[in-house]
Amino acid sequence: MITLALSKGRIFDETLPLLEQAGVRPLENPETSRKLIIGTSRAEVRLIIVRASDTPTYVQYGAADLGIAGKDVLLEHGGAGLYQPLDLRIAACRMMVAVPQGFDYARAVRQGARLRVATKYLQTAREHFGAKGVHVDLIKLYGSMELAPLVGLADAIVDLVSTGSTLRANNLVAVEEILPVSARLIVNQAALKLKRGAIQPLLDAFVRAVDENG
Ligand code: ADP
Ligand code: MG
């Protein structure tokens, strides 16, 4: 049995066509089913449905053989025990620094101001501002970072941006890109050795599917 860990929403939706090209069709829709373990059209492949930020943990400990996780999540996790063979080029967005309209971020940085930054990406934010020599107090949030500057919790946020419409709706502007983000295939290193025969064809199918999608 091969177990693939996926999160609902964007990752699942954008993975479906790749799975289809690999000949794997889920037997249930995780958006409507309450099941957390979902069989597929291939008896030897099952899906487990996990929170996006938990995906690397399931794969690291071998509870899942493979998983699909955003680069954002992988950087926070650290990648221990994970083989990351493939950028699937799905769920693409950018990790950005954003501030309220009218806040002069460049000037604050030039003046060496100490900034309060709200984010769920503590590791990545710490590394980014550290490398730039910007002094920050990081405030850990678990969601809706956009709210923080509007109510005085923070001067700035670090969040994922795709269209920018959430930022605009909350009078925020992106002022700095930290890194481009997309979802990656991750594989448990031990599972790859022990179950190479079963896992490799799936890896190859993912590689082909990504290539074919340009
Ligand atoms: P959660 O709310 O549990 O963090 P999401 O479905 O919002 O889960 O995000 C799952 C993954 O999708 C993220 O880790 C990231 O890699 C990607 N992602 C998040 N926001 C966006 C976005 N605006 N555009 C594209 N991909 C995104
Ligand atoms: Mg979200």
Short mmCIF file of N, CA and C in Angstrom, two decimals, residues 76 95-96 116-126 129 137-146 148 153-154 156-160 178:
data_model
loop_
_atom_site.label_atom_id
_atom_site.label_comp_id
_atom_site.label_asym_id
_atom_site.label_seq_id
_atom_site.Cartn_x
_atom_site.Cartn_y
_atom_site.Cartn_z
N GLU A 76 9.00 26.07 6.75
CA GLU A 76 8.72 26.13 8.19
C GLU A 76 9.03 24.80 8.86
N MET A 95 5.38 34.61 -1.47
CA MET A 95 5.38 35.06 -0.08
C MET A 95 5.90 36.50 -0.07
N MET A 96 5.09 37.38 0.52
CA MET A 96 5.36 38.81 0.44
C MET A 96 5.31 39.47 1.82
N ARG A 116 7.00 45.52 13.98
CA ARG A 116 6.23 44.38 14.47
C ARG A 116 5.60 43.69 13.27
N VAL A 117 5.91 42.43 13.08
CA VAL A 117 5.47 41.69 11.90
C VAL A 117 4.65 40.47 12.32
N ALA A 118 3.40 40.42 11.85
CA ALA A 118 2.54 39.26 12.15
C ALA A 118 2.60 38.26 11.01
N THR A 119 2.72 36.98 11.34
CA THR A 119 2.83 35.95 10.30
C THR A 119 2.63 34.57 10.88
N LYS A 120 2.27 33.62 9.97
CA LYS A 120 2.36 32.23 10.43
C LYS A 120 3.68 31.62 10.01
N TYR A 121 4.51 32.39 9.29
CA TYR A 121 5.77 31.85 8.77
C TYR A 121 6.95 32.42 9.56
N LEU A 122 7.07 32.00 10.82
CA LEU A 122 8.10 32.57 11.70
C LEU A 122 9.51 32.31 11.19
N GLN A 123 9.79 31.07 10.77
CA GLN A 123 11.17 30.72 10.37
C GLN A 123 11.58 31.53 9.14
N THR A 124 10.71 31.51 8.14
CA THR A 124 11.03 32.17 6.88
C THR A 124 11.15 33.68 7.10
N ALA A 125 10.25 34.24 7.90
CA ALA A 125 10.29 35.68 8.16
C ALA A 125 11.57 36.03 8.94
N ARG A 126 11.90 35.23 9.93
CA ARG A 126 13.11 35.52 10.73
C ARG A 126 14.33 35.53 9.83
N PHE A 129 14.23 38.76 7.29
CA PHE A 129 14.55 40.06 7.88
C PHE A 129 15.96 40.05 8.48
N ASP A 137 10.06 42.32 15.57
CA ASP A 137 9.43 41.48 16.57
C ASP A 137 8.37 40.69 15.84
N LEU A 138 8.51 39.38 15.82
CA LEU A 138 7.56 38.55 15.08
C LEU A 138 6.42 38.12 16.00
N ILE A 139 5.21 38.21 15.47
CA ILE A 139 4.02 37.80 16.21
C ILE A 139 3.39 36.64 15.45
N LYS A 140 3.30 35.50 16.11
CA LYS A 140 2.79 34.29 15.44
C LYS A 140 1.26 34.31 15.38
N LEU A 141 0.74 34.19 14.17
CA LEU A 141 -0.70 34.02 13.97
C LEU A 141 -0.93 32.71 13.21
N TYR A 142 -2.18 32.25 13.23
CA TYR A 142 -2.52 31.00 12.54
C TYR A 142 -3.39 31.23 11.32
N GLY A 143 -3.87 32.47 11.13
CA GLY A 143 -4.69 32.75 9.96
C GLY A 143 -5.04 34.22 9.86
N SER A 144 -5.62 34.62 8.72
CA SER A 144 -6.08 36.00 8.50
C SER A 144 -5.07 37.05 8.97
N MET A 145 -3.84 36.91 8.51
CA MET A 145 -2.80 37.87 8.89
C MET A 145 -3.18 39.30 8.52
N GLU A 146 -3.99 39.43 7.44
CA GLU A 146 -4.34 40.77 6.93
C GLU A 146 -5.00 41.64 8.00
N ALA A 148 -4.19 41.91 11.16
CA ALA A 148 -3.30 42.39 12.23
C ALA A 148 -2.93 43.88 12.12
N LEU A 153 -2.20 45.39 15.75
CA LEU A 153 -1.40 44.28 16.29
C LEU A 153 0.00 44.26 15.69
N ALA A 154 0.13 44.76 14.45
CA ALA A 154 1.43 44.70 13.78
C ALA A 154 1.57 45.86 12.79
N ALA A 156 3.34 45.28 9.94
CA ALA A 156 3.46 44.60 8.64
C ALA A 156 3.08 43.14 8.82
N ILE A 157 2.84 42.48 7.68
CA ILE A 157 2.59 41.04 7.71
C ILE A 157 3.49 40.35 6.70
N VAL A 158 3.70 39.08 6.92
CA VAL A 158 4.31 38.22 5.89
C VAL A 158 3.25 37.18 5.56
N ASP A 159 2.81 37.16 4.29
CA ASP A 159 1.74 36.25 3.91
C ASP A 159 1.89 35.85 2.45
N LEU A 160 1.08 34.88 2.04
CA LEU A 160 1.07 34.45 0.65
C LEU A 160 0.12 35.33 -0.14
N ILE A 178 9.44 37.83 -0.74
CA ILE A 178 10.40 36.99 -0.02
C ILE A 178 10.79 35.80 -0.87
#
